[in-house]
DNA sequence: AGATCAACCAAGCAAGCGCTAGTGTAAACC
DNA sequence: GGTTTACACTAGCGCTTGCTTGGTTGATCT
């Protein structure tokens, strides 16, 4: 068995699993469906993963890791103003959700299907990502870009972002970047973003 | 069998089912779990419902119906200003999600588990509720309370509201009404709500 | 050439799943 | 007082589930 290993094959299988988990949900995805999608028999799956739980854990780890590094990169590239930083975070978040459209979605929507030890092992990753958000939200509050209760504002923003998964149409005209722009225009109406947002309609 | 019937017993069973569906998710909830929660044997369940799908449909119908009538009532009671009406809608929405905390949550989070005929039968209810929201959002846009793209604004707001289910603590100090207030303060900062919101922190 | 190893397969087990069939019973109705 | 009705039970069928076992293959290394 290949449990700890991070072989390229396992990476690829994780990618395919993420896709199915998004399509069907974790519970409805059977090991036989996973195997078929991967072009192998169901028994062979357990050469790469100890059990179904571990597949979920692998997907969620990759999804969060990916979101985290993309967000960090975006923050390094962008300017220093609270608005630019908030925009960079929102854009990065939406791109991992809507363009890649796989592992990060699973991380958000199937988190509670993890057993307690997997949750314990992955929560630090999750916390790191959320800390990034909290910091950027704090800057925006301190800079007067937005107003309100830290706790509530960050959760409302995350809700607006995470819910996009339910209605976003990748074939449509709107890109993740546009969504990020409009969201910030909505909550910070005294900015350039707001002007652009209201005339763009 | 008691399929079309709306007996009081069935109503009660539907309420219990909603609770379990929220706790465990529809897929993970077995008919045996449902039966045990109801104090009967699993076979007896099918005297009240044709199959498990029908239980889900009953829960979702009740949840949406309930949200719809509560929202209508709230709109009748409140004032005529766009802000008051938006607040009334948000508050009603949050109360069905967080206080009742059952059927409406299932309606939002398990909708895609409905088979196609149940979805067809229930979509008009859902549409009616969403139409109510669209109208109130339109008034807020026309009245200059908020700005932006209709489509996006309404979806961002719904996202912020619906995501509360994931983090809200009913034992905590914040009431649904407070959340509604803060959300409106966040997206419409030029109002009384905004002043109250920013000083309240 | 022999040993090693990752990757896979065929076959199937035990448990749990949704659901059915047939029966019992107490209250309600004519 | 006999029939109907609502609600529950027992027992289990047929199927799917996650997972295991024991064995085969072909490439790589020594």
Short mmCIF file of C-alpha atoms in Angstrom, two decimals, chain A residues 22-25 27-28 108-109 112-113 147-149 151-153 155-156 159-160 162-164 166-167 174 179 182-183 186-187 189 198 201, chain B residues 22-25 27-28 108-109 112-113 147-149 151-153 155-156 159-160 162-164 166-167 174 179 182-183 186-187 189 198 201:
data_model
loop_
_atom_site.label_atom_id
_atom_site.label_comp_id
_atom_site.label_asym_id
_atom_site.label_seq_id
_atom_site.Cartn_x
_atom_site.Cartn_y
_atom_site.Cartn_z
CA UNK A 22 -18.06 18.17 -7.07
CA UNK A 23 -20.41 16.63 -9.60
CA UNK A 24 -22.10 14.08 -7.37
CA UNK A 25 -21.13 14.91 -3.82
CA UNK A 27 -21.59 10.44 -0.32
CA UNK A 28 -23.09 9.67 -3.69
CA UNK A 108 -15.59 24.04 1.21
CA UNK A 109 -18.62 21.86 0.67
CA UNK A 112 -17.87 18.01 7.40
CA UNK A 113 -17.59 14.59 5.80
CA UNK A 147 -17.29 49.33 7.77
CA UNK A 148 -18.87 46.98 10.25
CA UNK A 149 -18.14 44.13 12.57
CA UNK A 151 -16.48 38.83 12.35
CA UNK A 152 -19.66 39.45 10.45
CA UNK A 153 -18.15 41.27 7.51
CA UNK A 155 -18.32 35.85 6.99
CA UNK A 156 -20.74 37.74 4.78
CA UNK A 159 -20.65 33.61 1.96
CA UNK A 160 -21.15 35.77 -1.09
CA UNK A 162 -18.58 30.68 -1.76
CA UNK A 163 -22.18 30.71 -2.89
CA UNK A 164 -21.10 31.60 -6.42
CA UNK A 166 -24.14 27.33 -6.97
CA UNK A 167 -25.08 29.67 -9.77
CA UNK A 174 -18.73 37.03 -16.60
CA UNK A 179 -17.32 39.06 -9.94
CA UNK A 182 -18.54 43.85 -8.52
CA UNK A 183 -18.51 42.41 -5.03
CA UNK A 186 -21.06 46.52 -3.60
CA UNK A 187 -19.50 46.62 -0.16
CA UNK A 189 -19.18 52.05 -2.74
CA UNK A 198 -22.43 51.24 -11.26
CA UNK A 201 -24.49 47.79 -15.61
CA UNK B 22 -29.90 19.11 8.37
CA UNK B 23 -27.80 17.22 10.88
CA UNK B 24 -26.57 14.41 8.64
CA UNK B 25 -27.42 15.39 5.11
CA UNK B 27 -27.73 10.89 1.63
CA UNK B 28 -26.37 9.88 5.00
CA UNK B 108 -31.47 25.29 0.08
CA UNK B 109 -28.84 22.64 0.61
CA UNK B 112 -30.24 18.91 -6.11
CA UNK B 113 -31.08 15.58 -4.49
CA UNK B 147 -25.78 50.02 -6.48
CA UNK B 148 -24.58 47.45 -8.96
CA UNK B 149 -25.76 44.73 -11.28
CA UNK B 151 -28.22 39.77 -11.05
CA UNK B 152 -24.98 39.87 -9.15
CA UNK B 153 -26.19 41.92 -6.21
CA UNK B 155 -26.87 36.55 -5.71
CA UNK B 156 -24.20 38.02 -3.49
CA UNK B 159 -24.95 33.95 -0.69
CA UNK B 160 -24.10 36.00 2.38
CA UNK B 162 -27.45 31.37 3.04
CA UNK B 163 -23.89 30.83 4.17
CA UNK B 164 -24.80 31.89 7.70
CA UNK B 166 -22.48 27.20 8.23
CA UNK B 167 -21.19 29.35 11.03
CA UNK B 174 -26.27 37.61 17.89
CA UNK B 179 -27.34 39.85 11.24
CA UNK B 182 -25.37 44.39 9.81
CA UNK B 183 -25.66 42.97 6.32
CA UNK B 186 -22.49 46.64 4.89
CA UNK B 187 -24.01 46.99 1.44
CA UNK B 189 -23.47 52.39 4.03
CA UNK B 198 -20.48 51.04 12.54
CA UNK B 201 -18.96 47.35 16.83
#
